[in-house]
Short mmCIF file of C-alpha atoms in Angstrom, two decimals:
data_model
loop_
_atom_site.label_atom_id
_atom_site.label_comp_id
_atom_site.label_asym_id
_atom_site.label_seq_id
_atom_site.Cartn_x
_atom_site.Cartn_y
_atom_site.Cartn_z
CA HIS D 164 115.38 136.92 76.13
CA ALA D 165 113.21 133.93 75.30
CA THR D 166 113.66 130.68 77.17
CA ASN D 167 112.32 127.17 76.70
CA GLU D 168 110.94 126.99 80.26
CA GLN D 169 107.26 126.23 80.47
CA PRO D 170 105.02 127.84 83.10
CA LEU D 171 103.86 125.67 85.95
CA ASP D 172 100.38 124.28 85.44
CA PHE D 173 98.23 124.86 88.55
CA SER D 174 94.91 124.15 86.83
CA ILE D 175 92.30 122.26 88.87
CA THR D 176 92.11 118.65 87.77
CA LYS D 177 89.15 116.32 88.16
CA ASN D 178 90.74 114.80 91.28
CA VAL D 179 91.42 118.19 92.84
CA PHE D 180 87.86 119.30 92.16
CA THR D 181 86.51 116.11 93.76
CA LEU D 182 88.81 116.69 96.76
CA PHE D 183 87.32 120.15 97.32
CA LEU D 184 83.84 118.80 96.75
CA SER D 185 84.26 115.99 99.27
CA LEU D 186 85.65 118.41 101.84
CA THR D 187 82.64 120.66 101.38
CA VAL D 188 80.17 117.79 101.63
CA LEU D 189 81.99 116.40 104.68
CA LEU D 190 81.87 119.77 106.39
CA LEU D 191 78.15 120.14 105.70
CA ILE D 192 77.43 116.59 106.98
CA PHE D 193 79.13 117.23 110.31
CA LEU D 194 77.72 120.79 110.70
CA PHE D 195 74.17 119.59 110.13
CA SER D 196 74.70 116.62 112.43
CA ALA D 197 76.00 118.88 115.21
CA ARG D 198 73.02 121.26 114.72
CA ALA D 199 70.60 118.33 114.91
CA TYR D 200 72.04 117.34 118.27
CA ARG D 201 71.90 120.93 119.60
CA LYS D 202 68.24 121.25 118.67
CA SER D 203 67.27 117.87 120.14
CA GLU D 204 66.48 118.24 123.84
CA SER D 205 66.36 114.48 124.39
CA LYS D 206 69.71 114.04 122.57
CA VAL D 207 68.00 111.58 120.25
CA PRO D 208 69.48 111.96 116.76
CA THR D 209 67.25 113.52 114.16
CA GLY D 210 67.67 114.22 110.47
CA ILE D 211 71.11 113.43 109.04
CA ALA D 212 72.39 112.63 112.56
CA ARG D 213 70.40 109.38 112.40
CA PHE D 214 72.66 108.36 109.53
CA THR D 215 75.97 109.59 110.95
CA GLU D 216 75.56 108.40 114.57
CA PRO D 217 75.90 104.63 113.87
CA LEU D 218 79.06 105.31 111.82
CA ILE D 219 80.52 107.55 114.52
CA LEU D 220 79.80 104.96 117.20
CA PHE D 221 81.40 102.29 115.01
CA VAL D 222 84.63 104.29 114.70
CA LYS D 223 84.58 105.10 118.42
CA ASN D 224 83.70 101.65 119.85
CA ASP D 225 85.35 99.35 117.25
CA ILE D 226 88.40 101.36 116.17
CA ALA D 227 89.35 104.10 118.61
CA ILE D 228 88.73 102.51 122.04
CA PRO D 229 90.18 99.02 121.26
CA ASN D 230 93.36 100.48 119.75
CA ILE D 231 93.93 103.66 121.74
CA GLY D 232 92.18 102.98 125.03
CA GLU D 233 89.20 104.32 126.90
CA LYS D 234 91.04 107.28 128.49
CA LYS D 235 92.81 108.81 125.47
CA HIS D 236 90.65 107.86 122.50
CA GLY D 237 88.73 111.15 122.64
CA LYS D 238 91.86 113.12 121.65
CA TYR D 239 92.25 111.24 118.36
CA LEU D 240 88.57 110.47 117.59
CA PRO D 241 88.06 113.64 115.44
CA TYR D 242 91.01 112.70 113.25
CA LEU D 243 89.84 109.07 112.91
CA LEU D 244 86.33 110.22 112.03
CA THR D 245 87.66 112.68 109.46
CA ILE D 246 89.81 110.02 107.77
CA PHE D 247 87.01 107.45 107.89
CA PHE D 248 84.33 109.71 106.33
CA PHE D 249 86.81 111.32 103.93
CA ILE D 250 87.94 107.98 102.40
CA TRP D 251 84.39 106.58 102.40
CA LEU D 252 82.91 109.64 100.72
CA ASN D 253 85.59 109.73 98.04
CA ASN D 254 85.08 106.03 97.35
CA ILE D 255 81.34 106.76 96.85
CA PHE D 256 82.11 109.61 94.48
CA GLY D 257 84.43 107.33 92.51
CA LEU D 258 81.48 105.00 91.75
CA ILE D 259 79.19 107.71 90.38
CA PRO D 260 79.35 107.66 86.56
CA PHE D 261 78.15 111.26 86.22
CA PHE D 262 79.01 114.34 88.31
CA PRO D 263 81.69 114.40 89.74
CA PHE D 264 82.56 112.17 86.77
CA SER D 265 83.96 109.06 88.57
CA ALA D 266 87.06 110.78 89.86
CA ASN D 267 89.16 108.02 91.37
CA LEU D 268 90.65 110.09 94.18
CA SER D 269 91.30 107.20 96.56
CA GLY D 270 93.01 105.44 93.64
CA ASN D 271 95.50 108.28 93.32
CA ILE D 272 98.75 107.34 95.02
CA ALA D 273 99.52 110.95 95.94
CA PHE D 274 96.26 111.01 97.93
CA THR D 275 97.02 107.81 99.84
CA ILE D 276 100.67 108.81 100.47
CA THR D 277 99.51 112.10 102.00
CA LEU D 278 97.13 110.34 104.38
CA ALA D 279 99.84 107.83 105.32
CA VAL D 280 102.42 110.56 106.03
CA ILE D 281 99.94 112.48 108.25
CA THR D 282 99.12 109.32 110.20
CA PHE D 283 102.81 108.41 110.46
CA VAL D 284 103.63 111.84 111.94
CA ILE D 285 100.71 111.81 114.38
CA THR D 286 101.45 108.26 115.55
CA ASN D 287 105.14 108.81 116.23
CA ILE D 288 104.88 112.26 117.73
CA ASN D 289 102.23 111.13 120.19
CA GLY D 290 103.82 107.72 120.92
CA ASN D 291 104.45 107.36 124.67
CA LYS D 292 107.29 105.56 126.40
CA ASP D 293 105.45 102.23 126.23
CA TYR D 294 105.06 102.61 122.45
CA TRP D 295 108.83 103.17 121.97
CA LYS D 296 109.68 100.53 124.58
CA HIS D 297 107.84 97.91 122.59
CA ILE D 298 109.87 98.91 119.52
CA PHE D 299 113.41 99.18 120.93
CA TRP D 300 113.28 96.99 124.04
CA MET D 301 110.30 94.72 123.97
CA PRO D 302 109.28 93.69 127.51
CA GLY D 303 109.07 90.04 128.51
CA VAL D 304 111.49 88.91 125.80
CA PRO D 305 115.04 87.56 126.37
CA VAL D 306 117.84 90.08 125.72
CA PRO D 307 119.27 88.27 122.64
CA MET D 308 115.80 88.26 121.11
CA LYS D 309 115.33 91.94 121.97
CA LEU D 310 118.51 92.79 120.05
CA PHE D 311 117.17 90.79 117.12
CA LEU D 312 113.64 92.25 117.20
CA ALA D 313 114.58 95.93 117.76
CA PRO D 314 115.77 96.63 114.18
CA ILE D 315 112.81 94.69 112.74
CA GLU D 316 110.34 96.70 114.82
CA LEU D 317 112.10 99.93 113.85
CA ILE D 318 111.81 99.03 110.14
CA GLY D 319 108.15 98.23 110.79
CA VAL D 320 107.56 101.81 111.94
CA PHE D 321 108.23 102.93 108.37
CA THR D 322 106.88 99.94 106.42
CA LYS D 323 103.42 99.95 108.06
CA PRO D 324 102.33 103.31 106.61
CA VAL D 325 103.83 102.25 103.26
CA SER D 326 101.80 99.04 103.21
CA LEU D 327 98.66 100.99 104.16
CA PHE D 328 98.86 103.57 101.38
CA ILE D 329 99.76 100.90 98.81
CA ARG D 330 96.85 98.71 99.98
CA LEU D 331 94.29 101.51 99.72
CA PHE D 332 95.65 102.62 96.35
CA ALA D 333 95.75 99.06 94.94
CA ASN D 334 92.32 98.05 96.23
CA ILE D 335 90.50 101.10 94.86
CA THR D 336 92.36 101.00 91.55
CA ALA D 337 91.60 97.29 91.18
CA GLY D 338 87.94 97.91 91.91
CA HIS D 339 87.72 100.53 89.19
CA ILE D 340 89.50 98.26 86.72
CA VAL D 341 87.00 95.47 87.41
CA ILE D 342 84.04 97.84 86.95
CA LEU D 343 85.49 99.16 83.69
CA ALA D 344 86.12 95.61 82.49
CA LEU D 345 82.53 94.59 83.21
CA ILE D 346 81.13 97.70 81.52
CA SER D 347 83.34 97.11 78.47
CA LEU D 348 81.60 93.74 77.98
CA ILE D 349 78.61 95.70 76.70
CA PHE D 350 80.66 97.00 73.81
CA VAL D 351 82.40 93.65 73.31
CA PHE D 352 79.12 91.70 72.98
CA LYS D 353 77.30 94.77 71.56
CA ASN D 354 74.38 94.33 73.97
CA MET D 355 73.67 94.50 77.66
CA TYR D 356 73.33 90.70 78.07
CA GLY D 357 77.08 90.26 77.88
CA ASP D 358 77.43 92.68 80.77
CA ILE D 359 74.86 90.75 82.83
CA ALA D 360 76.77 87.56 82.12
CA GLY D 361 79.94 89.28 83.27
CA TYR D 362 78.36 90.22 86.62
CA ILE D 363 77.25 86.58 87.07
CA VAL D 364 80.58 85.04 86.11
CA ALA D 365 82.88 87.55 87.85
CA PRO D 366 82.21 86.39 91.47
CA VAL D 367 82.78 82.78 90.39
#
């Protein structure tokens, strides 16, 4: 008998297409970079590796080592590099007015929530005793203050990833809104000079 239920729509949207595209480009970038290092006898980067090496060293020396430590940063460096390049690449795609058609993937809250949940799980599963000690029984603090800070720190475990995914979502969305507003000045003033004026006035 006939029902009013509609079939589930699993069609590929613009954001999903851009997601697959960025994954493919990211995989190619790292594969070609790794091959460039294998072919170089002097271990001097060549080809695309010249572009990726400064970014990799930035993530390693300025993000991984200061926050994780010299001994254990190597375990989490692949994940940090993947997240860094993944977000950066999708932000670049979002600025291109033609193919892949300015898909605002980083401005999709489902995208940022997924990244935040993955990071939340990895952080808390791999947290050592010192990590949990600083949350539930902060060292060097009087006992009454420990009892006061423990619930605040525990709440912070959950609010930090929430603030991160909202910040990324809001920043990228706001950036796209500003760009659209400046481009719309062309149609408001019916010439490109209004858009140029908008670029001059906007920073002020």
